[in-house]
Short mmCIF file of C-alpha atoms in Angstrom, two decimals:
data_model
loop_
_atom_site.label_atom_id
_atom_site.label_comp_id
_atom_site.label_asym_id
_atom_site.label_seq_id
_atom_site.Cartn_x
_atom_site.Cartn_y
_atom_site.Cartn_z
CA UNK A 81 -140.50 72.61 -105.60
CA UNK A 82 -137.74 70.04 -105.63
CA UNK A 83 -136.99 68.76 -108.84
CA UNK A 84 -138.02 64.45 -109.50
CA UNK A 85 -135.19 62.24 -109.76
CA UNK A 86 -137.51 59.19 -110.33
CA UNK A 87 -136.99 59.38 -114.24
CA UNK A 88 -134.96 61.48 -115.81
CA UNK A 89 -136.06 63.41 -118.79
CA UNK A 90 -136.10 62.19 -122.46
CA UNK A 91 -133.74 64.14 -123.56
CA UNK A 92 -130.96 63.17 -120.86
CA UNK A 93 -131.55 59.39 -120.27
CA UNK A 94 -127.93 58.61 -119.46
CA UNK A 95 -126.68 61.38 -117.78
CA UNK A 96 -128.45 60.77 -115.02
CA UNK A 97 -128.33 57.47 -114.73
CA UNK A 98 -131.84 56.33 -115.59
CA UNK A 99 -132.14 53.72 -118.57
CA UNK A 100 -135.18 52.15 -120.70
CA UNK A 101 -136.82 48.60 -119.78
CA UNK A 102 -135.30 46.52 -122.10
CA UNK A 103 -136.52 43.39 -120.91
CA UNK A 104 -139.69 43.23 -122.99
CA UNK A 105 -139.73 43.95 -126.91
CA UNK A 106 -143.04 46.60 -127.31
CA UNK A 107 -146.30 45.30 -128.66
CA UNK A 108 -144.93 41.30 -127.72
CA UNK A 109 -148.42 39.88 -127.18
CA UNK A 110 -150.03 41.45 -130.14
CA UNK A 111 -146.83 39.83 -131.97
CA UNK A 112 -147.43 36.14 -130.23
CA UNK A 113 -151.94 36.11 -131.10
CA UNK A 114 -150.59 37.28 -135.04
CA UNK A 115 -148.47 34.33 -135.29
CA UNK A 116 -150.91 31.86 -133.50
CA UNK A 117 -153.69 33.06 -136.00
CA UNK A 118 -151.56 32.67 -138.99
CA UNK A 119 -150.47 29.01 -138.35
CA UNK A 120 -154.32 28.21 -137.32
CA UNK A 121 -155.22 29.64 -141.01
CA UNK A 122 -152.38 27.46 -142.73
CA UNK A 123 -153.41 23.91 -140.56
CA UNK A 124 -157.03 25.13 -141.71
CA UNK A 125 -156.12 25.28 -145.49
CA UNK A 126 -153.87 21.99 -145.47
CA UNK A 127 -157.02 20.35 -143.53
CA UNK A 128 -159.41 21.61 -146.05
CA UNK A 129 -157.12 20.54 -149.26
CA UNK A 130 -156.50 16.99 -147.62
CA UNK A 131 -160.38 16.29 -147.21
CA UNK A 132 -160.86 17.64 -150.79
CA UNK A 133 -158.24 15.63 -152.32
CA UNK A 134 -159.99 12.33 -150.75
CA UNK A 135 -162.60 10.37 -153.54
CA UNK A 136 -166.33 11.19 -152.24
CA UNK A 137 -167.17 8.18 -149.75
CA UNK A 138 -163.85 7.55 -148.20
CA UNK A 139 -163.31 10.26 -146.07
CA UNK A 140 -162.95 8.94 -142.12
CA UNK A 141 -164.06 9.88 -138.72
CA UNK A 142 -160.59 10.28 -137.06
CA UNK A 143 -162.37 9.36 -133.68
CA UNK A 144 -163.79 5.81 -134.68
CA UNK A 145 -162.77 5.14 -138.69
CA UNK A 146 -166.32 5.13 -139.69
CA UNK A 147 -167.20 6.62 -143.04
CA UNK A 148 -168.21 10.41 -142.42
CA UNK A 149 -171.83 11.20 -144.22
CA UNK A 150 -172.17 13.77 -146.45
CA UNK A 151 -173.58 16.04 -144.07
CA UNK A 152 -170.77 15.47 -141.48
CA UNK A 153 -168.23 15.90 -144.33
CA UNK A 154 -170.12 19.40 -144.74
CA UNK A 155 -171.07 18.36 -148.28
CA UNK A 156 -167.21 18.82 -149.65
CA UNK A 157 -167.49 18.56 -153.25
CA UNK A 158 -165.33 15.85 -154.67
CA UNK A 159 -164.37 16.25 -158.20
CA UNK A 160 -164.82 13.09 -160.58
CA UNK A 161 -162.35 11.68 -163.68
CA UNK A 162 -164.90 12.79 -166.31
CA UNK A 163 -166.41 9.72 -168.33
CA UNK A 164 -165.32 8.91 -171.88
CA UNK A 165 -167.06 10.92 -174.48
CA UNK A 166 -169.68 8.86 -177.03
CA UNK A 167 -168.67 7.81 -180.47
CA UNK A 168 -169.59 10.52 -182.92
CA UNK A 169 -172.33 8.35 -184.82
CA UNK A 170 -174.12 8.23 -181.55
CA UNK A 171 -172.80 5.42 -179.02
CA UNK A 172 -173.01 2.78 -181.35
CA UNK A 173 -169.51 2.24 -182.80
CA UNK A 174 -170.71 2.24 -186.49
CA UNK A 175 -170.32 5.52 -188.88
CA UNK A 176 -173.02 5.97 -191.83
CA UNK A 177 -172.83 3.27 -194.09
CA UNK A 178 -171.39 4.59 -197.67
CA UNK A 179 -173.57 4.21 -200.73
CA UNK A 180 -173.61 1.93 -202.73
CA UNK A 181 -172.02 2.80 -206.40
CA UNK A 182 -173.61 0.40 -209.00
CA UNK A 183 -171.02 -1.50 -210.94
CA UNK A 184 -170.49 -0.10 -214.91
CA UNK A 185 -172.69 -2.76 -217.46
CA UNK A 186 -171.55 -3.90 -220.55
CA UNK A 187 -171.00 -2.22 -223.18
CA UNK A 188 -169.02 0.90 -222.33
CA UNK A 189 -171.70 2.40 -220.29
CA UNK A 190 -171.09 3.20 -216.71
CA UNK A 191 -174.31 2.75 -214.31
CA UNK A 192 -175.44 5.85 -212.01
CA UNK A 193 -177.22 4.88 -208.32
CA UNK A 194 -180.29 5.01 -207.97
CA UNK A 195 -181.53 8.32 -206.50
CA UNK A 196 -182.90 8.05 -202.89
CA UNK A 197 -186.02 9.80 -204.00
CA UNK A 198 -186.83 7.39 -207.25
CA UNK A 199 -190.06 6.30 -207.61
CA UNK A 200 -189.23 3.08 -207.21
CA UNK A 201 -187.40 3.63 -203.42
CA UNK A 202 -189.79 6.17 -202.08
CA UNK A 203 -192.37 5.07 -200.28
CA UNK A 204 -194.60 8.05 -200.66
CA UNK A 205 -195.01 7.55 -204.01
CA UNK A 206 -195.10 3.74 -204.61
CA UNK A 207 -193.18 0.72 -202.98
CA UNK A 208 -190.47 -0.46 -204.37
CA UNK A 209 -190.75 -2.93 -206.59
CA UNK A 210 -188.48 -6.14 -206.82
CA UNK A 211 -184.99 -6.11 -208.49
CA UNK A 212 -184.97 -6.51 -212.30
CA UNK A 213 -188.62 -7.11 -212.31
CA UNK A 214 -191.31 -3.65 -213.80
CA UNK A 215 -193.69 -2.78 -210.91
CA UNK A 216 -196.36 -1.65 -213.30
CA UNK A 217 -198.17 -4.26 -215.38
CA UNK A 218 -197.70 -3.78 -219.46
CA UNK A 219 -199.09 -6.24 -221.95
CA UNK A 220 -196.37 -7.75 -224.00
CA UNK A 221 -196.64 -8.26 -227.91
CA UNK A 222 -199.74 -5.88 -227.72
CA UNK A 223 -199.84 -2.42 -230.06
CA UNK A 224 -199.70 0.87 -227.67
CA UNK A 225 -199.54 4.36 -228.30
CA UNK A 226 -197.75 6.86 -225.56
CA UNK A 227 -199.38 9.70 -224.42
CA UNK A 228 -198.33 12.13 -221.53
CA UNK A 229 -199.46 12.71 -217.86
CA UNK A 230 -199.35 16.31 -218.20
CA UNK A 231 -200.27 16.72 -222.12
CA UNK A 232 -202.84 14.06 -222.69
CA UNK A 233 -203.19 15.05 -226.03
CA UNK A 234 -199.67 14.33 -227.00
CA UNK A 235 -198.24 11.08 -227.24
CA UNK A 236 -195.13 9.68 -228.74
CA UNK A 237 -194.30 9.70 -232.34
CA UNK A 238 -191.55 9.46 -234.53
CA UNK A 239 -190.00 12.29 -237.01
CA UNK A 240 -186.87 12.40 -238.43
CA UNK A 241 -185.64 9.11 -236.15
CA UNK A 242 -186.27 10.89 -233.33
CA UNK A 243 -189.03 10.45 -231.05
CA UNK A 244 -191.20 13.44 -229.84
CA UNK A 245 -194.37 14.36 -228.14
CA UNK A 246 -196.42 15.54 -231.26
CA UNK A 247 -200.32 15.94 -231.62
CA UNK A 248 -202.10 13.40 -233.87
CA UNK A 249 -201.62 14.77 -237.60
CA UNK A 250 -203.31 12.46 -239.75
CA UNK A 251 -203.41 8.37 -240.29
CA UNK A 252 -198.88 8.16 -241.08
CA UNK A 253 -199.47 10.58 -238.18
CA UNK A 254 -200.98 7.39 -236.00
CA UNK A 255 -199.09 4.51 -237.52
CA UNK A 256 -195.93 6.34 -236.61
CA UNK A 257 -197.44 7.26 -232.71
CA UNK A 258 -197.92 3.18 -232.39
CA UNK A 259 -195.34 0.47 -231.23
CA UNK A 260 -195.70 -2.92 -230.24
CA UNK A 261 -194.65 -3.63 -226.73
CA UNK A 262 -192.23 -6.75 -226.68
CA UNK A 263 -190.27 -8.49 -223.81
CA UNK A 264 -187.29 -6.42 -223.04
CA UNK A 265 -184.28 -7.37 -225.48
CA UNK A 266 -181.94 -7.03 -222.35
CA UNK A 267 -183.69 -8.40 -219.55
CA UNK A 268 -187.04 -10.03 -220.06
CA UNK A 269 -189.04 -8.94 -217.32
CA UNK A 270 -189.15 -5.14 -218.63
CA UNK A 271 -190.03 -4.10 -222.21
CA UNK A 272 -188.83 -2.81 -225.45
CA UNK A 273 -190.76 -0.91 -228.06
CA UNK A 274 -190.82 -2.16 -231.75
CA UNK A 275 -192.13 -0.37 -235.03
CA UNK A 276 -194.07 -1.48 -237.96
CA UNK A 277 -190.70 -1.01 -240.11
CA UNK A 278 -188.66 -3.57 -237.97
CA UNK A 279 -186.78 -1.00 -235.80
CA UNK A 280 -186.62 -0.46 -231.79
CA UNK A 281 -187.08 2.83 -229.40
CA UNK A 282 -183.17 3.17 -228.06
CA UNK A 283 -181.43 5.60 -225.98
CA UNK A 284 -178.29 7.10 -227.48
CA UNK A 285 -176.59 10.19 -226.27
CA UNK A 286 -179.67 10.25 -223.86
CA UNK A 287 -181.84 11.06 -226.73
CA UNK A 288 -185.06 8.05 -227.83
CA UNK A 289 -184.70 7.98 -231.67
CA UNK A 290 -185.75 4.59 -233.73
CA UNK A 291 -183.05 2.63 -234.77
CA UNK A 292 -182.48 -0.72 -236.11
CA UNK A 293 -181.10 -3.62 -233.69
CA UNK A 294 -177.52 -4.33 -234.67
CA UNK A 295 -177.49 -7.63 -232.77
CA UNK A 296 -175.20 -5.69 -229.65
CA UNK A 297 -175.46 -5.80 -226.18
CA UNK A 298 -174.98 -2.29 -226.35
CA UNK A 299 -177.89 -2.01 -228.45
CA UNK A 300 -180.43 -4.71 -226.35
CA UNK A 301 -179.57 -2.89 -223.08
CA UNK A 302 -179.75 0.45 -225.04
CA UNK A 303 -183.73 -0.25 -226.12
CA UNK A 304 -184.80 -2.14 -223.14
CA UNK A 305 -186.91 0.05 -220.19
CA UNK A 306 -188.53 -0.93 -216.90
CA UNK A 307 -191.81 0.34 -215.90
CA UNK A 308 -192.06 1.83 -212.32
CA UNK A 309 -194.67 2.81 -210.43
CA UNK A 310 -196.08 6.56 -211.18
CA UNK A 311 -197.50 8.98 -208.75
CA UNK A 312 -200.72 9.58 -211.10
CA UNK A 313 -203.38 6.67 -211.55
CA UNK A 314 -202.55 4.74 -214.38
CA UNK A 315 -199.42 6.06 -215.51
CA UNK A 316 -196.08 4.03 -215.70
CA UNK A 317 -192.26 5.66 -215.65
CA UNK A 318 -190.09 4.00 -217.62
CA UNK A 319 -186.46 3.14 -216.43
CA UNK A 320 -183.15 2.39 -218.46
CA UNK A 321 -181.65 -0.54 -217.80
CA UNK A 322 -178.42 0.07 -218.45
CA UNK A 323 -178.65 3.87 -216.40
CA UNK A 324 -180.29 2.76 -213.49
CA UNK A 325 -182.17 5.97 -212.03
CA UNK A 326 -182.48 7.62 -215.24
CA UNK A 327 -186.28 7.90 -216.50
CA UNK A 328 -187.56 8.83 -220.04
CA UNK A 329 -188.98 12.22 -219.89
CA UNK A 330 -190.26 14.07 -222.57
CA UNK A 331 -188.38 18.08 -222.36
CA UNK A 332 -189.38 20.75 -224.93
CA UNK A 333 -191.67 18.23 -226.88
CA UNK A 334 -188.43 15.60 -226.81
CA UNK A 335 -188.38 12.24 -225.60
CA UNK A 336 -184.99 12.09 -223.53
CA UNK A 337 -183.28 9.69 -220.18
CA UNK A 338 -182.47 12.09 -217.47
CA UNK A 339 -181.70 11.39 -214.01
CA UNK A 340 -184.56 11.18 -211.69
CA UNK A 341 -185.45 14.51 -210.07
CA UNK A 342 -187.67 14.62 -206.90
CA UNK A 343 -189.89 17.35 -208.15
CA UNK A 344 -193.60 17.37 -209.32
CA UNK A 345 -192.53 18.71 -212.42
CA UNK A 346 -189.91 16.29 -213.55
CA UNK A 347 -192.32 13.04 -212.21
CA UNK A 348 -194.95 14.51 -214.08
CA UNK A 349 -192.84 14.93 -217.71
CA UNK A 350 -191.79 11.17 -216.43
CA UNK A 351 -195.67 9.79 -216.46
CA UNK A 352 -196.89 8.04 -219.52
CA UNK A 353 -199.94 6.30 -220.53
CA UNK A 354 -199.90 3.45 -222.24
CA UNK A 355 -202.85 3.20 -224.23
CA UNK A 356 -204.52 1.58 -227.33
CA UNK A 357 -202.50 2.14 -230.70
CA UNK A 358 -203.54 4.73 -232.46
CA UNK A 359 -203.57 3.13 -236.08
#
């Protein structure tokens, strides 16, 4: 069988004479639809990031200029300069308004604010009453005797120059539980209390004792109280005027000016009754 000269074998390509198409690199189209896909994926992307990069509303029909709609623009998302963020006390421009610090009084003494839960500024309890003026009717130049909210059978008397919450004990007992109610030495629209002996009911180191009136401001703010409004029928608190929010309150049996505490407890010990005198 004779032998075929038409191509040589693999091993002997030269010898003879036979050599490889060259003309053609192998696998050329498969080469040429690679490349074509890969620039059709970049034009897609730079298309894509051009129409996204365009504010919502302005991107244009290429054919005419007219606005595309949303559902021609395939409902690209378009990505808004986010607003301005509120004010921190709600829109408004204006932060909480600081409290108000009452100004110190003569004398020495420095005034406290008045608690936001006085009886006086809440609601619940009572309205407030006018500046300066009591918002509970007492009869001035008229004999009383003090007795408490919460032990009726108490009322105030004095021992040792101090004033407690004492049982009646006997007629020096009553003559000593009576005072007459006079216009306020300090301010005239509250009240002070006098005694049969010439003295006055006065705060001093927060503690009521009886004291005589040494013709001081010190003193006439010292012994002159406002009567607020009471949670309990009939009852007055009575104010300082010189420590605004600071009530009388009777504690262990003793008549004392402590800062008003929203409690039942506290407006309870702060209840009086002012009542007939005793003697």
């Amino acid at each position: 069988m004779p032998r075929e000269t038409s191509r040589p074998p693999r091993e002997e390509p030269w010898e003879n004479g036979w050599a490889p198409d060259t003309s053609r690199a192998p696998g050329t189209r498969r080469l040429w639809l690679a490349g074509a896909l890969a620039v059709a994926t970049v034009a897609a992307c730079v298309t894509a990031i051009a129409l996204n990069d365009e504010p919502a509303g302005e991107a244009t029909d290429a054919r005419g200029g007219k606005a595309l709609s949303d559902d021609e623009t395939g409902g690209l998302i378009s990505f808004a300069t986010p607003s301005a963020d509120a004010s921190p006390s709600g829109g408004d421009g204006k932060g909480p308004k600081p409290s108000e610090t009452a100004s110190p009084s003569a004398g020495g003494h420095s005034a406290s604010p008045r608690p936001q839960g006085s009886p006086s500024a809440r609601a619940s309890t009572s309205a407030p009453s006018p500046a300066g003026k009591p918002s509970a009717s007492v009869p001035a130049s008229a004999d009383r005797s003090v007795s408490s909210v919460n032990y009726p059978d108490r009322y105030w008397h004095i021992g040792d120059g101090l004033v407690r919450l004492d049982p009646v004990r006997g007629s020096e007992s009553r003559q000593d539980s009576t005072f007459t109610v006079v216009k306020g030495l300090a301010d005239s629209a509250c009240y002070s209390f006098a005694t049969a002996d010439g003295t006055y009911l006065r705060h001093r180191d927060f503690v009521l004792r009886s004291e005589r009136s040494d013709g001081s401001s010190l003193f006439r703010q010292d012994a002159t109280f406002c009567a607020r409004s009471s949670p309990y029928s009939g009852a007055v608190m009575l104010e300082s005027v010189n420590y605004p929010g600071r009530y009388l309150r009777h504690q262990n049996f003793r008549i004392r000016l402590d800062p008003y505490q929203d409690s039942d407890l506290f407006r309870m010990d702060a209840s009086f009754f002012l009542v007939a005198g005793l003697d």
